[in-house]
PDB file of C-alpha atoms and ligand atoms in Angstrom:
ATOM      1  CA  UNK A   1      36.361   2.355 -27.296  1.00 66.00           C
ATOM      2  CA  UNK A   2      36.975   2.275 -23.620  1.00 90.00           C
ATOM      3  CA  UNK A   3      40.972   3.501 -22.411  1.00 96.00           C
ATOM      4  CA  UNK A   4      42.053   2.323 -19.006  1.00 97.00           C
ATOM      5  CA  UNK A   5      43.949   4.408 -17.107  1.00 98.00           C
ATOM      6  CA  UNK A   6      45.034   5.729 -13.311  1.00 98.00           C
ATOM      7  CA  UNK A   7      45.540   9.244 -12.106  1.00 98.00           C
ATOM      8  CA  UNK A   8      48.314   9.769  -9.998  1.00 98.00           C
ATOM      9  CA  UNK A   9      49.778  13.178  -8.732  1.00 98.00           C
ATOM     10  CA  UNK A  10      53.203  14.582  -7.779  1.00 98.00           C
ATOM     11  CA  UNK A  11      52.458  17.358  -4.785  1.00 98.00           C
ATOM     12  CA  UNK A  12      49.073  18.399  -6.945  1.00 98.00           C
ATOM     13  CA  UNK A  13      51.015  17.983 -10.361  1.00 98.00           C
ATOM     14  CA  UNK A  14      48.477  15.558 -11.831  1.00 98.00           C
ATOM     15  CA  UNK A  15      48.587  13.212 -14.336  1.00 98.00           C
ATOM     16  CA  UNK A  16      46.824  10.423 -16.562  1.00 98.00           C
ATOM     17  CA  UNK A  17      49.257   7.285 -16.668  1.00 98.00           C
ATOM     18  CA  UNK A  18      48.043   4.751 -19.634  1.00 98.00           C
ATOM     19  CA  UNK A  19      49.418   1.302 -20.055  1.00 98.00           C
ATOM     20  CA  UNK A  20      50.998   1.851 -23.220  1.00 98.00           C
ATOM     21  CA  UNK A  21      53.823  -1.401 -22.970  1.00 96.00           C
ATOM     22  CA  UNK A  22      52.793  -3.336 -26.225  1.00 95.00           C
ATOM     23  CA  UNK A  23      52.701  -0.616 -28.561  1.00 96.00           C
ATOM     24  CA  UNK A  24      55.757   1.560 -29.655  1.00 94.00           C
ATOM     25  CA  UNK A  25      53.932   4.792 -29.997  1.00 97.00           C
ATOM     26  CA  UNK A  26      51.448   6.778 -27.991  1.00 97.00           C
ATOM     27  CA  UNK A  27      48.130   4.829 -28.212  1.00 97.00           C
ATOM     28  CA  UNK A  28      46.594   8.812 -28.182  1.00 98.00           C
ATOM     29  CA  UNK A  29      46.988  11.365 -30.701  1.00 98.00           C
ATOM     30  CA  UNK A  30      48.395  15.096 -28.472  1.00 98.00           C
ATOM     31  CA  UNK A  31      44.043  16.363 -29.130  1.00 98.00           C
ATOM     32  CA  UNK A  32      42.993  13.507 -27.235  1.00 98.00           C
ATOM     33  CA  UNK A  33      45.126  13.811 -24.472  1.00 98.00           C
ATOM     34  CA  UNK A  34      44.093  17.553 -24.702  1.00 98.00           C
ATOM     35  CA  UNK A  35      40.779  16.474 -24.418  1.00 98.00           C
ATOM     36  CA  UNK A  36      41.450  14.425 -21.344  1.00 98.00           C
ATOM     37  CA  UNK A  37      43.047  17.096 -19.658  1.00 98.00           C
ATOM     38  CA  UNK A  38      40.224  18.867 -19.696  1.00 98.00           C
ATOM     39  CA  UNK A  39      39.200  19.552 -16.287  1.00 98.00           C
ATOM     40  CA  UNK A  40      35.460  20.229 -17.174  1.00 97.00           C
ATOM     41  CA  UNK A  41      34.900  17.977 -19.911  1.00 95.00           C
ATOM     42  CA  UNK A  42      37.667  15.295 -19.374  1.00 97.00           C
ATOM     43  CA  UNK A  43      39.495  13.689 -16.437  1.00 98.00           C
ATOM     44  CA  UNK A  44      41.647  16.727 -15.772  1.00 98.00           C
ATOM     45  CA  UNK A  45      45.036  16.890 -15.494  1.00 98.00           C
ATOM     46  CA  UNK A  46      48.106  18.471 -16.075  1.00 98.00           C
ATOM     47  CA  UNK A  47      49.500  15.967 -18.408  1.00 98.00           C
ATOM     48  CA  UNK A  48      49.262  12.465 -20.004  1.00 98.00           C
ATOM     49  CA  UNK A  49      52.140  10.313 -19.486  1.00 98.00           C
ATOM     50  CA  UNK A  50      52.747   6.548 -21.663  1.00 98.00           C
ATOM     51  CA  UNK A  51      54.453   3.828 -19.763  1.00 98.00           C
ATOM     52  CA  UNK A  52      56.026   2.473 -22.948  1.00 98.00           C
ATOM     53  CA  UNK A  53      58.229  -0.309 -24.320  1.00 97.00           C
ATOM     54  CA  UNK A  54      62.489   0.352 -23.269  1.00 96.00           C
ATOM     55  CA  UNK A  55      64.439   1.931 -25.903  1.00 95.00           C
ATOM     56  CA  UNK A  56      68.185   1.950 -25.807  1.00 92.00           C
ATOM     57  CA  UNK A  57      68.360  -0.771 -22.908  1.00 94.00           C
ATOM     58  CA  UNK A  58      66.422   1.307 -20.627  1.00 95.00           C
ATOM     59  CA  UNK A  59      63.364  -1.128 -19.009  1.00 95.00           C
ATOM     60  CA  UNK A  60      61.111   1.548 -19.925  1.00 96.00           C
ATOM     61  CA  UNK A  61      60.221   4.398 -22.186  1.00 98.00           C
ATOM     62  CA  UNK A  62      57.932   7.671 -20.817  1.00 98.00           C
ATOM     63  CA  UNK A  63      55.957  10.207 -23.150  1.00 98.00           C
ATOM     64  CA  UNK A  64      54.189  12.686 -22.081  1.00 98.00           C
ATOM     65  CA  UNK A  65      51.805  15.053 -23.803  1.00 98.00           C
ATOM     66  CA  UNK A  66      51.790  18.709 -21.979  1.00 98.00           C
ATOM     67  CA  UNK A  67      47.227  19.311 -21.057  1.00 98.00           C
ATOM     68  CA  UNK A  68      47.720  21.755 -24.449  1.00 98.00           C
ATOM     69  CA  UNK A  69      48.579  18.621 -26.321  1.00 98.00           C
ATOM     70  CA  UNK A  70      52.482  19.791 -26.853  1.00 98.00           C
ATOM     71  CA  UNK A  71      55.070  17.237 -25.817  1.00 98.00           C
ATOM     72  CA  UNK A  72      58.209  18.014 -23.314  1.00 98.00           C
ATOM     73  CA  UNK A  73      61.050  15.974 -23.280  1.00 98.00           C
ATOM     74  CA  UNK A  74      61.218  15.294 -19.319  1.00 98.00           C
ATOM     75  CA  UNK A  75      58.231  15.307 -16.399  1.00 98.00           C
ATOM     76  CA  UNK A  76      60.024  15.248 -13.074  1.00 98.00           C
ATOM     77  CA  UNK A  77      57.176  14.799 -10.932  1.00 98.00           C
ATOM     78  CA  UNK A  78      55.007  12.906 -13.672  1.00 98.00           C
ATOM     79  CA  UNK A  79      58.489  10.029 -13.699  1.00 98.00           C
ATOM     80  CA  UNK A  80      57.713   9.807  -9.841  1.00 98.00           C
ATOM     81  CA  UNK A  81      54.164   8.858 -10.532  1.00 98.00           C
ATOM     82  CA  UNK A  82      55.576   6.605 -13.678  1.00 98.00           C
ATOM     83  CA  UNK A  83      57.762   4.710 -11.303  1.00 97.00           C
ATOM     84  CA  UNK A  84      54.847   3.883  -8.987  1.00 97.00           C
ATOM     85  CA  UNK A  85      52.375   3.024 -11.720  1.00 98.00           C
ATOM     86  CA  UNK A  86      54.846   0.000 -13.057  1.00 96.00           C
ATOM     87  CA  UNK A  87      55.206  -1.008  -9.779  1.00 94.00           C
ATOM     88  CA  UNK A  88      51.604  -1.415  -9.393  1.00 95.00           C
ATOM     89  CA  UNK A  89      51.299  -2.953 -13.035  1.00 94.00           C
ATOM     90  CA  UNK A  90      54.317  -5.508 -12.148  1.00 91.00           C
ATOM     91  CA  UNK A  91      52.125  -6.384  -8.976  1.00 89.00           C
ATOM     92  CA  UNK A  92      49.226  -7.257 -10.813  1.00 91.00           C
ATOM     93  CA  UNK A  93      51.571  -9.158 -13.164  1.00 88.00           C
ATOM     94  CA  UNK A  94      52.692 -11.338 -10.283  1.00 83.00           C
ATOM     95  CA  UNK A  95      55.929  -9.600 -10.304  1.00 77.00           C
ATOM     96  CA  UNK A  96      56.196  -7.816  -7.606  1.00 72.00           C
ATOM     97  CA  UNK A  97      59.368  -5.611  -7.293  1.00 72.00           C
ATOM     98  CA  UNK A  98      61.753  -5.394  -4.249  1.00 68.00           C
ATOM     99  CA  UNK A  99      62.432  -2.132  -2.466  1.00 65.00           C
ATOM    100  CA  UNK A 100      64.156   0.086  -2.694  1.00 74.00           C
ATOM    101  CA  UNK A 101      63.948  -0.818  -6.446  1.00 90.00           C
ATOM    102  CA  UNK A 102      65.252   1.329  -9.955  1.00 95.00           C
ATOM    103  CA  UNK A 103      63.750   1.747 -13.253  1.00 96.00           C
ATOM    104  CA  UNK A 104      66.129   2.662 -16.491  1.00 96.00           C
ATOM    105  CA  UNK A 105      63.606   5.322 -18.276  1.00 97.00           C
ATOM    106  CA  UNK A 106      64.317   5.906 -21.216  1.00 98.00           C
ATOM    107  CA  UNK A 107      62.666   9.859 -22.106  1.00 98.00           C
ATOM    108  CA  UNK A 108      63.583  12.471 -25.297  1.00 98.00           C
ATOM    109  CA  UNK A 109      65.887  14.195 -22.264  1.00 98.00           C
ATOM    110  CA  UNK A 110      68.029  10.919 -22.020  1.00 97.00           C
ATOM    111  CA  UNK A 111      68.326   8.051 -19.534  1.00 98.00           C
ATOM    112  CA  UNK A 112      66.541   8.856 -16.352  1.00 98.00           C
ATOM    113  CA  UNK A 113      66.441   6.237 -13.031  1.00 98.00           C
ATOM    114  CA  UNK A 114      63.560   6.776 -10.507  1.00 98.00           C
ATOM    115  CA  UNK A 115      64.198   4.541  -6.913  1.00 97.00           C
ATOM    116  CA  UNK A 116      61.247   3.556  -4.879  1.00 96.00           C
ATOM    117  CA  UNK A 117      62.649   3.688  -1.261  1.00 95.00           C
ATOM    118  CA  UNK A 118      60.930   1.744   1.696  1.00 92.00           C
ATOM    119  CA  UNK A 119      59.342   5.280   3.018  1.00 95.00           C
ATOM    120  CA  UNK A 120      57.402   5.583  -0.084  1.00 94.00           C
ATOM    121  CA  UNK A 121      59.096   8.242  -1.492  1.00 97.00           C
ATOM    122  CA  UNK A 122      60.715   8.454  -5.236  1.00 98.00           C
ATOM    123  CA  UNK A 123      64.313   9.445  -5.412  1.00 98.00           C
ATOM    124  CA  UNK A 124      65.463  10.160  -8.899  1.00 98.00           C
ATOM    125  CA  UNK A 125      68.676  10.713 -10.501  1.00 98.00           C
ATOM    126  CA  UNK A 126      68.204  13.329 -12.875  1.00 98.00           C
ATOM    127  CA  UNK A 127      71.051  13.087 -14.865  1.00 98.00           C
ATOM    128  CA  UNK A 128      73.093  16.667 -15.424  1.00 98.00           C
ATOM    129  CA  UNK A 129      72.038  20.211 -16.143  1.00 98.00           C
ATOM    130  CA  UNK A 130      72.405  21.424 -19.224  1.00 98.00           C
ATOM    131  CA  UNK A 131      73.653  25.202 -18.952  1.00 98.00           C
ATOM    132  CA  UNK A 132      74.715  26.254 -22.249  1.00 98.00           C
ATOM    133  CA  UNK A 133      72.341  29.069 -23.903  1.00 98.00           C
ATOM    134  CA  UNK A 134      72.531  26.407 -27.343  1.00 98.00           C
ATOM    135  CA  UNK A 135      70.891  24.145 -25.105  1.00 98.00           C
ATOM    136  CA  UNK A 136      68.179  25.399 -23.623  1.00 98.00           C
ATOM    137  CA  UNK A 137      67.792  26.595 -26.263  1.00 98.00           C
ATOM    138  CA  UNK A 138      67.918  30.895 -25.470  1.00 98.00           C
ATOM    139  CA  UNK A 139      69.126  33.958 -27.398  1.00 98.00           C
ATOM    140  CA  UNK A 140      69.896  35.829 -24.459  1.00 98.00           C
ATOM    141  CA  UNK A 141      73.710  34.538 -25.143  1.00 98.00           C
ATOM    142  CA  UNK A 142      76.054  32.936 -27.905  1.00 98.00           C
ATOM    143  CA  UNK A 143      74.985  29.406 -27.780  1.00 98.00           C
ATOM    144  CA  UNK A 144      78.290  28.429 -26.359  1.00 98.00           C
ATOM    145  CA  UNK A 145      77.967  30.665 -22.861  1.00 98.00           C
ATOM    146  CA  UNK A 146      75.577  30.293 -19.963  1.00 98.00           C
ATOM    147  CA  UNK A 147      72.997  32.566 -19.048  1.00 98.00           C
ATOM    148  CA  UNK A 148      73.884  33.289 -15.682  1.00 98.00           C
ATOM    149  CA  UNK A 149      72.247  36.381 -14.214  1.00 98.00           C
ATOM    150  CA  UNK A 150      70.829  38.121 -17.615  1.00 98.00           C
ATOM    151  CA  UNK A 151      68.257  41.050 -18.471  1.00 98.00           C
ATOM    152  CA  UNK A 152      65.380  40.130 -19.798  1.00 98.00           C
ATOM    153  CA  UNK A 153      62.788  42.588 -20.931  1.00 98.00           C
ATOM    154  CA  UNK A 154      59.249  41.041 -19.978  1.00 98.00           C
ATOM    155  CA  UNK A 155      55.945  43.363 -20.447  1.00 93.00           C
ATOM    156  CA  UNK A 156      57.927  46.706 -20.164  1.00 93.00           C
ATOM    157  CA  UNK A 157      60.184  45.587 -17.103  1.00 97.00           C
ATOM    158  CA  UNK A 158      63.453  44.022 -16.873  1.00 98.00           C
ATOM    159  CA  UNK A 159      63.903  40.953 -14.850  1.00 98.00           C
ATOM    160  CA  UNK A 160      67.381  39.382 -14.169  1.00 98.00           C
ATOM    161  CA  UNK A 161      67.279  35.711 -15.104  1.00 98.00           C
ATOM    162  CA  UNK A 162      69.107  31.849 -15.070  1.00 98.00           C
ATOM    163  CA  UNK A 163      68.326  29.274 -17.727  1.00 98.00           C
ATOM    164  CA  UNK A 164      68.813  26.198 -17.322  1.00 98.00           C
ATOM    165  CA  UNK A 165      67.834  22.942 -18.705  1.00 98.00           C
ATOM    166  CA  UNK A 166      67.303  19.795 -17.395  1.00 98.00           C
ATOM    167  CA  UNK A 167      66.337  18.258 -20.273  1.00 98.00           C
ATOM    168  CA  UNK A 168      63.750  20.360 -20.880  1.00 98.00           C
ATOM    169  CA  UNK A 169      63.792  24.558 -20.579  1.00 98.00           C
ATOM    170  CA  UNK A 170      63.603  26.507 -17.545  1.00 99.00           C
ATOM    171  CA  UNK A 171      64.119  30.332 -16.798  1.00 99.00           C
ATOM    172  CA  UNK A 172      64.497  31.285 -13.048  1.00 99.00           C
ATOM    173  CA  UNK A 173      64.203  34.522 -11.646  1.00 98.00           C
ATOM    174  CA  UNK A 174      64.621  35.581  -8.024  1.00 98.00           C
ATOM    175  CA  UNK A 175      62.408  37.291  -6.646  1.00 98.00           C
ATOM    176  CA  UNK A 176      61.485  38.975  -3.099  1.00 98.00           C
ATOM    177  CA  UNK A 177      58.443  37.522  -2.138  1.00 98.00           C
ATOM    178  CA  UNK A 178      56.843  34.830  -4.226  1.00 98.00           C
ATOM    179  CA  UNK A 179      53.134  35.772  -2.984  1.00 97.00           C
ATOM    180  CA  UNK A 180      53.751  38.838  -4.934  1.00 97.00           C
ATOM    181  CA  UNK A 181      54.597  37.392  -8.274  1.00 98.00           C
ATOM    182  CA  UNK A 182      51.323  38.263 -10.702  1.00 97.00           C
ATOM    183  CA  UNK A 183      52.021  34.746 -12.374  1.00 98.00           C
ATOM    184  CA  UNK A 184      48.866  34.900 -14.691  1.00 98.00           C
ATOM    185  CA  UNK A 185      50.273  38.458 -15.774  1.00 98.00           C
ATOM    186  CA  UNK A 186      53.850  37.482 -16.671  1.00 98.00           C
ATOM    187  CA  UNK A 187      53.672  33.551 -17.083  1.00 98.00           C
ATOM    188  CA  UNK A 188      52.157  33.688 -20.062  1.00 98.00           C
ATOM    189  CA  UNK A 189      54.880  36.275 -21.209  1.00 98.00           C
ATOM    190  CA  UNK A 190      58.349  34.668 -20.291  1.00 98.00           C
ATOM    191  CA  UNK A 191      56.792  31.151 -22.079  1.00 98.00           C
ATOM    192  CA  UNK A 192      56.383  32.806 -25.188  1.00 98.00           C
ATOM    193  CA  UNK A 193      58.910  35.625 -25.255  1.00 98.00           C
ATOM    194  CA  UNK A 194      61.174  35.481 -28.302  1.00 98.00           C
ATOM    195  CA  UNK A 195      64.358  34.727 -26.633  1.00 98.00           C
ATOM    196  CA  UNK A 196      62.614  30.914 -26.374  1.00 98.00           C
ATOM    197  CA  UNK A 197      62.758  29.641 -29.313  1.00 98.00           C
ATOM    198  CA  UNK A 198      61.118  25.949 -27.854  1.00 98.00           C
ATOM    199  CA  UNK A 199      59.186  28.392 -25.281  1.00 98.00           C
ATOM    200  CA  UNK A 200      59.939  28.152 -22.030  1.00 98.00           C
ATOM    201  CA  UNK A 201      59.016  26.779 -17.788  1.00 99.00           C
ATOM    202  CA  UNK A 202      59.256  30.077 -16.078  1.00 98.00           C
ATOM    203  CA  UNK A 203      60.413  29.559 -11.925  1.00 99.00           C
ATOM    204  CA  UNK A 204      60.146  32.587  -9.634  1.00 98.00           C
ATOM    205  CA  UNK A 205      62.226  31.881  -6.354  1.00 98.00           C
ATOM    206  CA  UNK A 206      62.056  33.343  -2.913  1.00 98.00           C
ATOM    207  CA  UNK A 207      65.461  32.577  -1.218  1.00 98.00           C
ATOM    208  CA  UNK A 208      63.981  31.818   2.436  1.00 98.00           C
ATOM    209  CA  UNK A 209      67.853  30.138   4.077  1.00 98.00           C
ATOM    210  CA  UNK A 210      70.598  28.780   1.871  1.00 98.00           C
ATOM    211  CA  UNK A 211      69.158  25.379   2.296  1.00 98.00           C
ATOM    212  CA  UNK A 212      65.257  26.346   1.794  1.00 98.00           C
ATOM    213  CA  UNK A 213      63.902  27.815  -1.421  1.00 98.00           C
ATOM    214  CA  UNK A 214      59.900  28.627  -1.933  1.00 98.00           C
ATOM    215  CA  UNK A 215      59.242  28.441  -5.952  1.00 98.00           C
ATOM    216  CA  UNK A 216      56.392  29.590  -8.000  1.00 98.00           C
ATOM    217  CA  UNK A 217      56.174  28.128 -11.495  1.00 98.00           C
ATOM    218  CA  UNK A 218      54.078  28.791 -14.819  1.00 99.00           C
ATOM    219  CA  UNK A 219      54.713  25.741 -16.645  1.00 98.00           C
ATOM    220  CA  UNK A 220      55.224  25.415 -20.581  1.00 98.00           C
ATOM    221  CA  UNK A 221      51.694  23.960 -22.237  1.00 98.00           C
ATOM    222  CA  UNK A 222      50.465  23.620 -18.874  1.00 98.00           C
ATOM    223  CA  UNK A 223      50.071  27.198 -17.292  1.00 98.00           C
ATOM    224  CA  UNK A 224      50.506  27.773 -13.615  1.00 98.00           C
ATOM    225  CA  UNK A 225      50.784  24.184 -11.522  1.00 98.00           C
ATOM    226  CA  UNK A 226      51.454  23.176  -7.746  1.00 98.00           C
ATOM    227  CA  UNK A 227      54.677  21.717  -8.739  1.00 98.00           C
ATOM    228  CA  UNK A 228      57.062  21.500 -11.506  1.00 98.00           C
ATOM    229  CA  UNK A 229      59.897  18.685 -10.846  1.00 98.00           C
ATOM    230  CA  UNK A 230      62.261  19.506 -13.485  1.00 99.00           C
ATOM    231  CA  UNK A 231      61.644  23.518 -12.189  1.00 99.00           C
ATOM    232  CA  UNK A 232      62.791  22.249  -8.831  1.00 99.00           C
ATOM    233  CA  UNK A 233      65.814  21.088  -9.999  1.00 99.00           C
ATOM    234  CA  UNK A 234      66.595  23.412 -12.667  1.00 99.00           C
ATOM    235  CA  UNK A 235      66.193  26.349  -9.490  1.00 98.00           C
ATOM    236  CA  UNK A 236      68.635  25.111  -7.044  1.00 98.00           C
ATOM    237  CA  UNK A 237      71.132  24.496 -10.114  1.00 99.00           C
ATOM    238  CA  UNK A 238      70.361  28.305 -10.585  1.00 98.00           C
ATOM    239  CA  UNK A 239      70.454  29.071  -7.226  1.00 98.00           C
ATOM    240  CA  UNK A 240      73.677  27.713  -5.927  1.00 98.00           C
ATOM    241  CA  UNK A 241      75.178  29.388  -9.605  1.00 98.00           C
ATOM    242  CA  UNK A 242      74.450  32.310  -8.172  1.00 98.00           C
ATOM    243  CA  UNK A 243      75.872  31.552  -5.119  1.00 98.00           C
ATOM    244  CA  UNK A 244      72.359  31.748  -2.981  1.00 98.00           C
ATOM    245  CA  UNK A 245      72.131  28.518  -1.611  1.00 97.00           C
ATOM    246  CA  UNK A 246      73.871  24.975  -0.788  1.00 96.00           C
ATOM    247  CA  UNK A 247      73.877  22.205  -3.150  1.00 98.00           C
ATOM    248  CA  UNK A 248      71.318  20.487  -1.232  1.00 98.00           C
ATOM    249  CA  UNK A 249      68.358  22.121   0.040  1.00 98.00           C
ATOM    250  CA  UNK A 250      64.320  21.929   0.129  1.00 98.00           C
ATOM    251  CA  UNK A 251      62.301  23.303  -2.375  1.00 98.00           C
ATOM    252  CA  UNK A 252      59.054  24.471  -0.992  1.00 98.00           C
ATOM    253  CA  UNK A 253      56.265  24.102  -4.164  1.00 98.00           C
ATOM    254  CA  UNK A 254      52.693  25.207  -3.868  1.00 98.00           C
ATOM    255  CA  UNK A 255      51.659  21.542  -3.662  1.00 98.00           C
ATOM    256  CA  UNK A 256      54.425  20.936  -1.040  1.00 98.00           C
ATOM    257  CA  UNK A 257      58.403  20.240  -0.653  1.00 98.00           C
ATOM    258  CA  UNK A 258      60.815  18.706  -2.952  1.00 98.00           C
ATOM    259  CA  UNK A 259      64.329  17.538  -1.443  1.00 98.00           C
ATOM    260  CA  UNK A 260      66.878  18.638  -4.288  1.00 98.00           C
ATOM    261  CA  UNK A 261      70.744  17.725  -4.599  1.00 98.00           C
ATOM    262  CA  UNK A 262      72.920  18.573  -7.481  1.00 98.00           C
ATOM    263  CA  UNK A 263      76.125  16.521  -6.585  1.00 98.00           C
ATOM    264  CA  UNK A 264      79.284  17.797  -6.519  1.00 98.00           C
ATOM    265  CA  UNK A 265      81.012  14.675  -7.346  1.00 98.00           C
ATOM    266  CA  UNK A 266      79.007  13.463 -10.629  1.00 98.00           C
ATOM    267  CA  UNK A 267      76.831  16.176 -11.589  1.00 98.00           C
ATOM    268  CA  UNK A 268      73.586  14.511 -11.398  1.00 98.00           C
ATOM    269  CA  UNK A 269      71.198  16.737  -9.996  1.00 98.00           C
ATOM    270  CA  UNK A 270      68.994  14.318  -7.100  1.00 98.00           C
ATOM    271  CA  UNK A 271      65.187  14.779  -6.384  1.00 98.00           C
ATOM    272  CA  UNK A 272      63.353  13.163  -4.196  1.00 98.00           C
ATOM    273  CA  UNK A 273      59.428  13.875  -3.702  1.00 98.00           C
ATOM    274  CA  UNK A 274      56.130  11.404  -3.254  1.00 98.00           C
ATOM    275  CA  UNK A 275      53.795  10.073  -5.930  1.00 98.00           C
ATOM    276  CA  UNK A 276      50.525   9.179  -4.779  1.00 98.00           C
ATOM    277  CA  UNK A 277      47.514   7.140  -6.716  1.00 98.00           C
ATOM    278  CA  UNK A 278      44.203   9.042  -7.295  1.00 98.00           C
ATOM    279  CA  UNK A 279      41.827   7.236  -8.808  1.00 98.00           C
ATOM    280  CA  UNK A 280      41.872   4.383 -11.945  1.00 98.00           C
ATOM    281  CA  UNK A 281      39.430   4.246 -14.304  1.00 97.00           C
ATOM    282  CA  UNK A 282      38.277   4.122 -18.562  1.00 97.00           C
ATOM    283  CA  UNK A 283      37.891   6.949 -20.086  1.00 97.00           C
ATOM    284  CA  UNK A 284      34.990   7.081 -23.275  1.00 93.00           C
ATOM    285  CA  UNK A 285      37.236   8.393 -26.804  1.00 89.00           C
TER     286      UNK A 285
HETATM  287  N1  LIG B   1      55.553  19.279 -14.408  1.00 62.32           N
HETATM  288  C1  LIG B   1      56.695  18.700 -14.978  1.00 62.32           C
HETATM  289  C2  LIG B   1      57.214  19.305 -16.251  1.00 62.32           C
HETATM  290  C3  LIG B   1      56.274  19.000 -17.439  1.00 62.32           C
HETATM  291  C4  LIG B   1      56.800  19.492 -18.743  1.00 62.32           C
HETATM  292  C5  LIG B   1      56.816  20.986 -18.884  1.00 62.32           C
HETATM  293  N2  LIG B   1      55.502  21.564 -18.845  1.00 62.32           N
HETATM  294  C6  LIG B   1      57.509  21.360 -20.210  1.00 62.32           C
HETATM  295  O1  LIG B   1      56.812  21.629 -21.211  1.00 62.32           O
HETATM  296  O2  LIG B   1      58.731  21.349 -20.236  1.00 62.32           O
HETATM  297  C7  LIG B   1      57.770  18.383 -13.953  1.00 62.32           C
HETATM  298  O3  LIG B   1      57.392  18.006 -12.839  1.00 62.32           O
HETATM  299  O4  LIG B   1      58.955  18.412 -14.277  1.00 62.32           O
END
């Protein structure tokens, strides 16, 4: 059996989008979208993400399955490529959508809104960090406080760090120079260390201006990728907690910038990035 599907990447964070609209489940077990991952013996990619039916109102529902078949609660980058996948199934539906134009996703983080604007680019509404060590979830703290600044003890050496969650788990540390970070040394490390009990996206941030941040990221199932949407966002809520940088500012990514605003006046952190089509295709199962 033949699957149809498009690739689509967010600043080199790539993903497999399937169709997945008349079906309440994912049509693919977490091995085969291992499998598909697979960048020598599959499509390759750093996830695969299901455009399925709305739950809770929403028009939509995303899934996503990590590329070592684990599944996160929220994609930033990968809802950027959702939100211009159903605009290109609506089109070939005959239905094509107005700009700028919202979707109501519904994702295991909550109620996310992606809005295609008339330059192309995605701006989505996040919806609020979660700061609260019970949340993350972390043992660095008593559930009830934040970890704001904290030792942690990774490989002999003790980093200071910031979790945060937006949706899904992130742990920031700053560092001095991000080329200097030996990511495929310590990645590995923070993801697993103890003091995650889900495991864990680890961000290491250069501070370049108060309105410019350069981010390195080892992501959770994934390893080290060229951007990490959620990471973007969960790093400037780190940052300005800190009190390193404004509440809006650019987040420079290996694969490129991210515009990130965590609003003062709702608490919805803002990100807006591209999402650009790759290829389509069926894949053999
Ligand atoms: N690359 C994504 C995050 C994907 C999920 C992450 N690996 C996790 O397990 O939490 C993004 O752009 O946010």
């Amino acid at each position: 059996m033949g699957l149809a599907f498009s690739k689509y990447h967010g600043l080199g964070n790539d993903f497999i989008l399937v169709d997945n609209r008349h079906q309440s489940s994912p049509v693919l077990t977490p091995k085969q979208a291992m499998d598909l991952c697979d960048r020598n013996i599959g499509i390759g990619a750093d996830g695969v993400i299901f455009a399925l039916p709305g739950e809770n109102g929403a028009d939509y529902t995303m899934r996503i399955f990590n590329s070592d078949g684990s599944e996160p609660e929220m994609c930033g980058n990968g809802i950027r490529c959702m939100a211009k996948y159903l605009e290109a199934l609506e089109a070939a539906a005959d239905q094509p959508p107005t700009t700028p134009h919202s979707y109501q996703i519904h994702t295991l983080a909550g109620l996310i809104v992606p809005t295609l604007q008339t330059d192309g680019q995605i701006t989505v509404d996040m919806g609020e960090p979660r700061l609260l060590a019970g949340e993350i979830p972390a043992t660095l703290a008593h559930a009830s406080e934040k970890i704001i600044d904290q030792p942690l003890m990774v490989a002999d050496k003790t980093y200071q760090v910031t979790c945060i969650s937006m949706g899904n788990p992130h742990c920031i540390t700053f560092v001095e120079d991000t080329t200097t970070v030996p990511l495929a040394k310590i990645g590995p490390l923070f993801e697993r260390h103890q003091a995650f009990p889900q495991r864990i996206n680890a961000e290491f941030i250069e501070v370049v201006r108060p309105d410019y941040l350069k981010m390195l990221v080892w992501e959770r199932g994934a390893g080290p990728t060229m951007a990490c949407g959620t990471g973007a966002c969960a790093a400037l809520v780190a940052t300005v907690l800190n009190g390193k940088c404004d509440r809006t500012a650019t987040v420079e990514l290996p694969g490129g910038p991210l515009k990130i605003e965590w609003s003062a006046t709702n608490n919805h952190v803002y990100m807006t990035g591209p999402a650009v089509l790759v290829f389509t295709g069926e894949a053999a199962l």
